[in-house]
Amino acid sequence: MKILIKQRFLLIFAAAVLIFSGCGNQGGGNGQTGTTGGGGEKKKVVGFAQMGNDNPWRIAQTKSMRDEAAKRGYEIIVTDAQGAMSKQVSDVEDLIARRVSAIFLPPQQFEGIAPALAAAKSAKIPVFLLDREAAGTPGEDFVTFIGSNFVEEGQRVGDWVVQNTGGNAGVIILEGTSGSSVARDRNQGFLDAIKASPGVKVIASQPADFGRANGQKVMENLIQAHGKAITVVYAHNDEMALGAIQALKAANMNPGKDVKVVSVDGQRSALEAIIAGDMNVTVECNPRFGPIAFDTYEKFLRGEPIPPKIIVPDRFFDASNAAQFVGEAY
Ligand code: GYE
């Protein structure tokens, strides 16, 4: 299958490389020089401070990190913050105390992770942000951010809504975790895309924490409040969309048809819902970070320049291609 890499990504990437060449080795030379590979050499130990493993996206990401570590001969210590910001901070502190050589980190919240970044910086342990951004400066407070362009994900969903509702819609937004960069950006992109279409109105926008049960509960309440005025549900991830579908079905509201359901992630059960006609589109957000995370870390170890942002391209799934991709979905 062919992955379309947008010109824009290439430009951002090229600009980033130019800006960053010759600098950006945050935490470099930290003295953790155990080498990898066979021959009885000492294995390099890295940490992955996962924020939780309660949805298919997170489970796929953790698996990808473990698989890649094993493939390249690293030992990986994986922690699980179980959705709690404070636990993720203390998990990072534990990894620092164990003197790992690097920390891979998806920060649950943009600001809340700051104490963990400060602790890693003073311990001179390089941090690679995965899939969510954090306050701070790349090359100083962390090495780089690796992930999707989340504003663009929201824009692509918003464009679809404008084009497929004839410019008239009553939209419910189910937001991801408050304070996360992803919820902020997926919201922003969507609002940008519908701005020029006054007939596409956001009726209500509420957080449901990226969770299926929460998505269902919030949607039940919003159905009570707004009923038939709802014609589109935009969920910031598939889990919330699937929860909303349950609520719509329970209220006999015909998801996928009378009420369009659109979201982001591309997990298997979402593609199945598209095939079943209950859901309309999902923009892919690929959780398989292992290869790019370790490639970036190894470049860093070789002293190569690391761009401040490394953007992973996303595909777009709808009724025309869901069946083709469901087999490879997570
Ligand atoms: O969309 C969601 C997960 O940060 C990109 O977090 C990630 C998001 C993903 O919980 O399902």
mmCIF file of C-alpha atoms and ligand atoms in Angstrom:
data_model
loop_
_atom_site.group_PDB
_atom_site.id
_atom_site.type_symbol
_atom_site.label_atom_id
_atom_site.label_comp_id
_atom_site.label_asym_id
_atom_site.label_seq_id
_atom_site.Cartn_x
_atom_site.Cartn_y
_atom_site.Cartn_z
ATOM 1 C CA MET A 1 0.000 0.000 0.000
ATOM 2 C CA LYS A 2 1.126 3.455 -0.724
ATOM 3 C CA ILE A 3 1.659 6.030 1.970
ATOM 4 C CA LEU A 4 1.123 9.603 0.874
ATOM 5 C CA ILE A 5 3.658 11.884 2.507
ATOM 6 C CA LYS A 6 2.493 15.424 2.138
ATOM 7 C CA GLN A 7 4.802 18.047 0.748
ATOM 8 C CA ARG A 8 4.160 20.079 3.868
ATOM 9 C CA PHE A 9 5.653 17.368 6.081
ATOM 10 C CA LEU A 10 8.741 17.225 3.952
ATOM 11 C CA LEU A 11 9.147 20.983 4.150
ATOM 12 C CA ILE A 12 8.733 21.037 7.915
ATOM 13 C CA PHE A 13 11.175 18.196 8.218
ATOM 14 C CA ALA A 14 13.759 19.805 5.944
ATOM 15 C CA ALA A 15 13.461 23.137 7.735
ATOM 16 C CA ALA A 16 13.788 21.426 11.062
ATOM 17 C CA VAL A 17 16.937 19.617 9.976
ATOM 18 C CA LEU A 18 18.463 22.893 8.787
ATOM 19 C CA ILE A 19 17.630 24.720 11.983
ATOM 20 C CA PHE A 20 18.848 21.920 14.147
ATOM 21 C CA SER A 21 21.978 20.759 12.392
ATOM 22 C CA GLY A 22 24.907 21.012 14.692
ATOM 23 C CA CYS A 23 22.915 21.301 17.905
ATOM 24 C CA GLY A 24 20.173 19.635 19.838
ATOM 25 C CA ASN A 25 22.034 16.878 21.648
ATOM 26 C CA GLN A 26 20.065 17.310 24.837
ATOM 27 C CA GLY A 27 21.545 15.263 27.604
ATOM 28 C CA GLY A 28 24.212 13.927 25.267
ATOM 29 C CA GLY A 29 27.250 12.279 26.782
ATOM 30 C CA ASN A 30 25.429 11.142 29.862
ATOM 31 C CA GLY A 31 27.917 8.452 30.623
ATOM 32 C CA GLN A 32 25.421 5.637 30.026
ATOM 33 C CA THR A 33 27.518 3.953 27.435
ATOM 34 C CA GLY A 34 26.614 0.286 27.664
ATOM 35 C CA THR A 35 26.570 -0.932 24.074
ATOM 36 C CA THR A 36 24.041 -3.080 22.328
ATOM 37 C CA GLY A 37 24.387 -6.102 20.187
ATOM 38 C CA GLY A 38 25.712 -9.606 20.526
ATOM 39 C CA GLY A 39 29.136 -10.788 21.618
ATOM 40 C CA GLY A 40 28.165 -10.793 25.303
ATOM 41 C CA GLU A 41 28.245 -7.000 25.471
ATOM 42 C CA LYS A 42 26.240 -5.222 28.117
ATOM 43 C CA LYS A 43 22.710 -4.411 26.975
ATOM 44 C CA LYS A 44 21.685 -0.768 26.969
ATOM 45 C CA VAL A 45 18.719 -0.176 29.235
ATOM 46 C CA VAL A 46 16.039 2.312 28.205
ATOM 47 C CA GLY A 47 12.784 3.349 29.850
ATOM 48 C CA PHE A 48 9.309 3.776 28.428
ATOM 49 C CA ALA A 49 7.010 5.699 30.771
ATOM 50 C CA GLN A 50 3.648 4.755 29.275
ATOM 51 C CA MET A 51 0.647 6.810 30.480
ATOM 52 C CA GLY A 52 -1.758 3.860 30.532
ATOM 53 C CA ASN A 53 -2.625 0.654 28.726
ATOM 54 C CA ASP A 54 -6.378 0.882 28.758
ATOM 55 C CA ASN A 55 -7.127 1.143 25.065
ATOM 56 C CA PRO A 56 -6.054 -0.609 21.855
ATOM 57 C CA TRP A 57 -3.972 2.389 20.777
ATOM 58 C CA ARG A 58 -1.859 2.372 23.952
ATOM 59 C CA ILE A 59 -1.567 -1.414 23.960
ATOM 60 C CA ALA A 60 -0.332 -1.347 20.347
ATOM 61 C CA GLN A 61 2.164 1.390 21.163
ATOM 62 C CA THR A 62 3.569 -0.468 24.170
ATOM 63 C CA LYS A 63 3.874 -3.648 22.131
ATOM 64 C CA SER A 64 5.667 -1.831 19.328
ATOM 65 C CA MET A 65 8.184 -0.343 21.785
ATOM 66 C CA ARG A 66 8.816 -3.729 23.430
ATOM 67 C CA ASP A 67 9.139 -5.539 20.102
ATOM 68 C CA GLU A 68 11.591 -3.035 18.695
ATOM 69 C CA ALA A 69 13.682 -3.025 21.871
ATOM 70 C CA ALA A 70 13.904 -6.815 21.719
ATOM 71 C CA LYS A 71 14.765 -6.749 18.024
ATOM 72 C CA ARG A 72 17.643 -4.333 18.583
ATOM 73 C CA GLY A 73 18.952 -5.936 21.764
ATOM 74 C CA TYR A 74 17.916 -3.302 24.302
ATOM 75 C CA GLU A 75 16.462 -3.957 27.682
ATOM 76 C CA ILE A 76 13.341 -1.821 28.095
ATOM 77 C CA ILE A 77 11.739 -0.971 31.418
ATOM 78 C CA VAL A 78 8.066 -0.169 30.829
ATOM 79 C CA THR A 79 6.051 1.660 33.468
ATOM 80 C CA ASP A 80 2.283 2.207 33.428
ATOM 81 C CA ALA A 81 0.882 5.406 34.932
ATOM 82 C CA GLN A 82 -2.698 4.100 34.701
ATOM 83 C CA GLY A 83 -3.934 7.431 33.420
ATOM 84 C CA ALA A 84 -2.641 9.426 36.402
ATOM 85 C CA MET A 85 -0.447 12.433 35.669
ATOM 86 C CA SER A 86 1.214 12.307 39.104
ATOM 87 C CA LYS A 87 2.074 8.636 38.673
ATOM 88 C CA GLN A 88 3.635 9.281 35.296
ATOM 89 C CA VAL A 89 5.885 11.893 36.902
ATOM 90 C CA SER A 90 6.945 9.484 39.646
ATOM 91 C CA ASP A 91 7.435 6.695 37.089
ATOM 92 C CA VAL A 92 9.909 8.913 35.238
ATOM 93 C CA GLU A 93 11.661 9.649 38.529
ATOM 94 C CA ASP A 94 11.966 5.901 39.152
ATOM 95 C CA LEU A 95 13.471 5.388 35.706
ATOM 96 C CA ILE A 96 15.967 8.148 36.442
ATOM 97 C CA ALA A 97 16.861 6.487 39.753
ATOM 98 C CA ARG A 98 17.506 3.282 37.818
ATOM 99 C CA ARG A 99 19.896 5.203 35.551
ATOM 100 C CA VAL A 100 18.350 4.215 32.238
ATOM 101 C CA SER A 101 20.198 5.516 29.160
ATOM 102 C CA ALA A 102 17.152 7.218 27.659
ATOM 103 C CA ILE A 103 13.477 7.732 28.403
ATOM 104 C CA PHE A 104 10.697 7.471 25.839
ATOM 105 C CA LEU A 105 7.750 9.456 27.099
ATOM 106 C CA PRO A 106 4.176 10.118 25.944
ATOM 107 C CA PRO A 107 3.284 12.931 28.370
ATOM 108 C CA GLN A 108 -0.330 12.681 29.439
ATOM 109 C CA GLN A 109 -0.574 16.458 29.844
ATOM 110 C CA PHE A 110 1.328 19.304 28.229
ATOM 111 C CA GLU A 111 2.142 21.201 31.435
ATOM 112 C CA GLY A 112 1.769 18.486 34.063
ATOM 113 C CA ILE A 113 4.805 16.518 32.941
ATOM 114 C CA ALA A 114 7.185 19.460 33.604
ATOM 115 C CA PRO A 115 8.673 18.125 36.897
ATOM 116 C CA ALA A 116 9.604 14.856 35.170
ATOM 117 C CA LEU A 117 11.340 16.688 32.326
ATOM 118 C CA ALA A 118 13.223 18.860 34.789
ATOM 119 C CA ALA A 119 14.379 15.812 36.757
ATOM 120 C CA ALA A 120 15.590 14.001 33.624
ATOM 121 C CA LYS A 121 17.389 17.124 32.451
ATOM 122 C CA SER A 122 19.300 17.524 35.676
ATOM 123 C CA ALA A 123 20.171 13.815 35.615
ATOM 124 C CA LYS A 124 21.360 14.299 31.985
ATOM 125 C CA ILE A 125 19.123 11.516 30.701
ATOM 126 C CA PRO A 126 17.778 12.233 27.208
ATOM 127 C CA VAL A 127 14.001 12.213 26.836
ATOM 128 C CA PHE A 128 12.197 11.497 23.573
ATOM 129 C CA LEU A 129 8.583 12.674 23.585
ATOM 130 C CA LEU A 130 6.228 10.302 21.803
ATOM 131 C CA ASP A 131 2.714 11.125 20.531
ATOM 132 C CA ARG A 132 2.011 14.055 22.864
ATOM 133 C CA GLU A 133 3.842 17.317 23.213
ATOM 134 C CA ALA A 134 5.013 19.019 26.394
ATOM 135 C CA ALA A 135 5.942 22.530 27.437
ATOM 136 C CA GLY A 136 9.644 23.197 26.967
ATOM 137 C CA THR A 137 12.249 23.563 24.264
ATOM 138 C CA PRO A 138 13.382 20.694 22.058
ATOM 139 C CA GLY A 139 17.133 20.206 22.283
ATOM 140 C CA GLU A 140 17.049 21.534 25.856
ATOM 141 C CA ASP A 141 14.177 20.147 27.911
ATOM 142 C CA PHE A 142 13.799 17.043 25.741
ATOM 143 C CA VAL A 143 15.495 15.834 22.590
ATOM 144 C CA THR A 144 12.580 15.936 20.181
ATOM 145 C CA PHE A 145 8.898 15.178 19.683
ATOM 146 C CA ILE A 146 7.871 12.258 17.478
ATOM 147 C CA GLY A 147 4.230 12.014 16.453
ATOM 148 C CA SER A 148 1.458 13.038 14.113
ATOM 149 C CA ASN A 149 0.378 16.495 13.069
ATOM 150 C CA PHE A 150 -2.699 16.580 15.297
ATOM 151 C CA VAL A 151 -3.997 19.906 14.026
ATOM 152 C CA GLU A 152 -4.032 18.435 10.559
ATOM 153 C CA GLU A 153 -5.869 15.333 11.802
ATOM 154 C CA GLY A 154 -8.654 17.570 13.117
ATOM 155 C CA GLN A 155 -8.670 19.574 9.892
ATOM 156 C CA ARG A 156 -9.077 16.463 7.768
ATOM 157 C CA VAL A 157 -12.070 15.358 9.826
ATOM 158 C CA GLY A 158 -13.542 18.875 9.683
ATOM 159 C CA ASP A 159 -13.087 19.070 5.908
ATOM 160 C CA TRP A 160 -14.914 15.771 5.551
ATOM 161 C CA VAL A 161 -17.806 17.049 7.688
ATOM 162 C CA VAL A 162 -18.148 20.238 5.642
ATOM 163 C CA GLN A 163 -18.079 18.290 2.380
ATOM 164 C CA ASN A 164 -20.433 15.522 3.459
ATOM 165 C CA THR A 165 -23.187 17.448 5.209
ATOM 166 C CA GLY A 166 -23.884 20.003 2.521
ATOM 167 C CA GLY A 167 -22.505 22.600 4.932
ATOM 168 C CA ASN A 168 -25.292 22.080 7.482
ATOM 169 C CA ALA A 169 -24.694 20.150 10.677
ATOM 170 C CA GLY A 170 -25.278 20.105 14.411
ATOM 171 C CA VAL A 171 -22.000 18.842 15.824
ATOM 172 C CA ILE A 172 -21.149 17.268 19.166
ATOM 173 C CA ILE A 173 -17.441 17.187 20.000
ATOM 174 C CA LEU A 174 -16.180 14.562 22.438
ATOM 175 C CA GLU A 175 -12.832 15.880 23.590
ATOM 176 C CA GLY A 176 -9.770 13.934 24.692
ATOM 177 C CA THR A 177 -8.015 14.401 28.020
ATOM 178 C CA SER A 178 -8.091 18.030 29.127
ATOM 179 C CA GLY A 179 -4.621 19.549 29.185
ATOM 180 C CA SER A 180 -3.239 17.148 26.578
ATOM 181 C CA SER A 181 -1.645 18.585 23.454
ATOM 182 C CA VAL A 182 -3.596 16.130 21.322
ATOM 183 C CA ALA A 183 -7.052 17.213 22.542
ATOM 184 C CA ARG A 184 -6.056 20.849 22.075
ATOM 185 C CA ASP A 185 -4.744 20.339 18.538
ATOM 186 C CA ARG A 186 -7.449 17.985 17.255
ATOM 187 C CA ASN A 187 -9.970 20.541 18.430
ATOM 188 C CA GLN A 188 -8.166 23.451 16.860
ATOM 189 C CA GLY A 189 -7.809 21.758 13.481
ATOM 190 C CA PHE A 190 -11.486 20.833 13.352
ATOM 191 C CA LEU A 191 -12.657 24.319 14.313
ATOM 192 C CA ASP A 192 -10.346 25.827 11.684
ATOM 193 C CA ALA A 193 -11.837 23.572 9.014
ATOM 194 C CA ILE A 194 -15.482 24.435 9.773
ATOM 195 C CA LYS A 195 -14.854 28.159 10.356
ATOM 196 C CA ALA A 196 -15.870 29.194 6.860
ATOM 197 C CA SER A 197 -19.122 27.171 7.025
ATOM 198 C CA PRO A 198 -21.548 28.922 9.367
ATOM 199 C CA GLY A 199 -24.137 26.163 8.812
ATOM 200 C CA VAL A 200 -21.850 23.671 10.559
ATOM 201 C CA LYS A 201 -22.513 24.482 14.214
ATOM 202 C CA VAL A 202 -20.926 23.004 17.301
ATOM 203 C CA ILE A 203 -23.861 22.338 19.646
ATOM 204 C CA ALA A 204 -21.751 21.074 22.527
ATOM 205 C CA SER A 205 -18.123 20.187 23.211
ATOM 206 C CA GLN A 206 -17.279 18.111 26.277
ATOM 207 C CA PRO A 207 -14.299 16.136 27.575
ATOM 208 C CA ALA A 208 -14.617 12.348 27.760
ATOM 209 C CA ASP A 209 -10.943 11.567 28.482
ATOM 210 C CA PHE A 210 -10.253 9.430 25.388
ATOM 211 C CA GLY A 211 -12.274 6.589 26.976
ATOM 212 C CA ARG A 212 -15.074 4.437 25.574
ATOM 213 C CA ALA A 213 -17.230 4.274 28.714
ATOM 214 C CA ASN A 214 -16.817 8.010 29.239
ATOM 215 C CA GLY A 215 -17.685 8.703 25.623
ATOM 216 C CA GLN A 216 -20.865 6.695 25.979
ATOM 217 C CA LYS A 217 -21.887 8.404 29.217
ATOM 218 C CA VAL A 218 -21.213 11.928 27.962
ATOM 219 C CA MET A 219 -23.049 11.145 24.732
ATOM 220 C CA GLU A 220 -26.092 9.817 26.625
ATOM 221 C CA ASN A 221 -26.345 13.120 28.480
ATOM 222 C CA LEU A 222 -25.912 15.158 25.323
ATOM 223 C CA ILE A 223 -28.599 13.149 23.541
ATOM 224 C CA GLN A 224 -30.943 13.942 26.441
ATOM 225 C CA ALA A 225 -30.144 17.622 26.105
ATOM 226 C CA HIS A 226 -30.056 18.040 22.320
ATOM 227 C CA GLY A 227 -31.822 15.029 20.742
ATOM 228 C CA LYS A 228 -32.507 15.331 17.037
ATOM 229 C CA ALA A 229 -30.462 18.523 16.652
ATOM 230 C CA ILE A 230 -27.390 16.259 16.656
ATOM 231 C CA THR A 231 -26.318 15.258 13.158
ATOM 232 C CA VAL A 232 -22.554 14.769 13.600
ATOM 233 C CA VAL A 233 -20.387 13.410 16.400
ATOM 234 C CA TYR A 234 -16.690 14.275 16.200
ATOM 235 C CA ALA A 235 -14.744 12.279 18.780
ATOM 236 C CA HIS A 236 -11.040 13.015 19.365
ATOM 237 C CA ASN A 237 -10.388 9.267 19.283
ATOM 238 C CA ASP A 238 -12.019 6.039 18.177
ATOM 239 C CA GLU A 239 -12.710 4.731 21.670
ATOM 240 C CA MET A 240 -14.964 7.711 22.436
ATOM 241 C CA ALA A 241 -16.578 7.388 19.000
ATOM 242 C CA LEU A 242 -17.389 3.736 19.708
ATOM 243 C CA GLY A 243 -18.903 4.716 23.063
ATOM 244 C CA ALA A 244 -20.982 7.397 21.316
ATOM 245 C CA ILE A 245 -22.204 4.826 18.784
ATOM 246 C CA GLN A 246 -23.545 2.699 21.662
ATOM 247 C CA ALA A 247 -25.387 5.689 23.093
ATOM 248 C CA LEU A 248 -26.832 6.651 19.699
ATOM 249 C CA LYS A 249 -28.029 3.115 19.058
ATOM 250 C CA ALA A 250 -29.666 2.942 22.484
ATOM 251 C CA ALA A 251 -31.531 6.139 21.608
ATOM 252 C CA ASN A 252 -32.536 4.780 18.151
ATOM 253 C CA MET A 253 -30.573 7.514 16.439
ATOM 254 C CA ASN A 254 -28.959 5.559 13.601
ATOM 255 C CA PRO A 255 -25.191 6.263 13.843
ATOM 256 C CA GLY A 256 -23.315 6.402 10.533
ATOM 257 C CA LYS A 257 -26.485 7.481 8.716
ATOM 258 C CA ASP A 258 -28.706 10.078 10.459
ATOM 259 C CA VAL A 259 -25.845 10.986 12.762
ATOM 260 C CA LYS A 260 -22.417 10.908 11.133
ATOM 261 C CA VAL A 261 -19.664 9.651 13.430
ATOM 262 C CA VAL A 262 -16.114 10.784 12.695
ATOM 263 C CA SER A 263 -12.904 10.421 14.661
ATOM 264 C CA VAL A 264 -9.171 9.761 14.765
ATOM 265 C CA ASP A 265 -6.893 6.714 15.419
ATOM 266 C CA GLY A 266 -7.808 3.964 12.955
ATOM 267 C CA GLN A 267 -8.082 1.074 15.398
ATOM 268 C CA ARG A 268 -9.471 -2.234 14.215
ATOM 269 C CA SER A 269 -12.868 -1.940 15.912
ATOM 270 C CA ALA A 270 -13.355 1.503 14.345
ATOM 271 C CA LEU A 271 -12.626 0.143 10.873
ATOM 272 C CA GLU A 272 -15.092 -2.662 11.622
ATOM 273 C CA ALA A 273 -17.684 -0.046 12.619
ATOM 274 C CA ILE A 274 -17.080 1.746 9.310
ATOM 275 C CA ILE A 275 -17.540 -1.520 7.424
ATOM 276 C CA ALA A 276 -20.758 -2.156 9.383
ATOM 277 C CA GLY A 277 -21.995 1.333 8.441
ATOM 278 C CA ASP A 278 -22.120 2.625 12.046
ATOM 279 C CA MET A 279 -19.224 5.026 11.634
ATOM 280 C CA ASN A 280 -18.115 7.222 8.724
ATOM 281 C CA VAL A 281 -14.427 8.123 8.846
ATOM 282 C CA THR A 282 -11.352 7.902 11.021
ATOM 283 C CA VAL A 283 -8.028 9.589 10.374
ATOM 284 C CA GLU A 284 -5.189 7.250 11.151
ATOM 285 C CA CYS A 285 -2.879 8.019 14.029
ATOM 286 C CA ASN A 286 -0.322 5.252 13.892
ATOM 287 C CA PRO A 287 0.669 3.903 17.342
ATOM 288 C CA ARG A 288 3.526 1.736 16.075
ATOM 289 C CA PHE A 289 6.299 3.984 17.297
ATOM 290 C CA GLY A 290 9.005 1.402 18.010
ATOM 291 C CA PRO A 291 11.052 1.660 14.786
ATOM 292 C CA ILE A 292 11.069 5.459 14.542
ATOM 293 C CA ALA A 293 11.681 5.914 18.271
ATOM 294 C CA PHE A 294 14.737 3.663 18.289
ATOM 295 C CA ASP A 295 16.011 4.984 14.935
ATOM 296 C CA THR A 296 15.926 8.473 16.409
ATOM 297 C CA TYR A 297 17.632 7.396 19.614
ATOM 298 C CA GLU A 298 20.404 5.656 17.694
ATOM 299 C CA LYS A 299 20.943 8.744 15.529
ATOM 300 C CA PHE A 300 21.206 10.734 18.728
ATOM 301 C CA LEU A 301 23.795 8.283 20.072
ATOM 302 C CA ARG A 302 25.828 8.695 16.893
ATOM 303 C CA GLY A 303 25.791 12.448 17.423
ATOM 304 C CA GLU A 304 23.682 13.148 14.342
ATOM 305 C CA PRO A 305 21.481 16.257 14.350
ATOM 306 C CA ILE A 306 17.930 15.582 15.513
ATOM 307 C CA PRO A 307 15.083 17.827 14.266
ATOM 308 C CA PRO A 308 12.890 19.375 16.986
ATOM 309 C CA LYS A 309 9.827 17.609 15.595
ATOM 310 C CA ILE A 310 9.549 14.385 13.655
ATOM 311 C CA ILE A 311 6.160 14.110 12.026
ATOM 312 C CA VAL A 312 4.676 10.720 11.205
ATOM 313 C CA PRO A 313 2.267 10.657 8.211
ATOM 314 C CA ASP A 314 -1.354 9.532 8.709
ATOM 315 C CA ARG A 315 -3.738 7.806 6.329
ATOM 316 C CA PHE A 316 -7.486 8.330 6.026
ATOM 317 C CA PHE A 317 -10.021 5.531 6.382
ATOM 318 C CA ASP A 318 -13.616 5.559 5.189
ATOM 319 C CA ALA A 319 -16.116 3.200 3.580
ATOM 320 C CA SER A 320 -14.012 3.089 0.404
ATOM 321 C CA ASN A 321 -10.932 1.497 2.003
ATOM 322 C CA ALA A 322 -11.750 0.245 5.534
ATOM 323 C CA ALA A 323 -12.108 -3.365 4.380
ATOM 324 C CA GLN A 324 -8.731 -3.182 2.653
ATOM 325 C CA PHE A 325 -6.925 -2.021 5.821
ATOM 326 C CA VAL A 326 -8.826 -3.737 8.626
ATOM 327 C CA GLY A 327 -6.520 -6.768 8.476
ATOM 328 C CA GLU A 328 -3.457 -4.757 9.389
ATOM 329 C CA ALA A 329 -5.195 -2.594 12.004
ATOM 330 C CA TYR A 330 -4.491 -2.941 15.741
HETATM 331 O O1 GYE B 1 -5.329 9.150 19.830
HETATM 332 C C1 GYE B 1 -5.600 8.131 21.925
HETATM 333 C C2 GYE B 1 -4.683 7.906 23.043
HETATM 334 O O2 GYE B 1 -1.818 10.658 22.244
HETATM 335 C C3 GYE B 1 -2.175 10.310 19.955
HETATM 336 O O3 GYE B 1 -3.877 9.056 23.000
HETATM 337 C C4 GYE B 1 -2.411 9.810 21.309
HETATM 338 C C5 GYE B 1 -3.854 9.578 21.709
HETATM 339 C C6 GYE B 1 -4.648 8.605 20.884
HETATM 340 O O4 GYE B 1 -5.194 7.640 24.284
HETATM 341 O O5 GYE B 1 -6.386 7.069 21.527
#
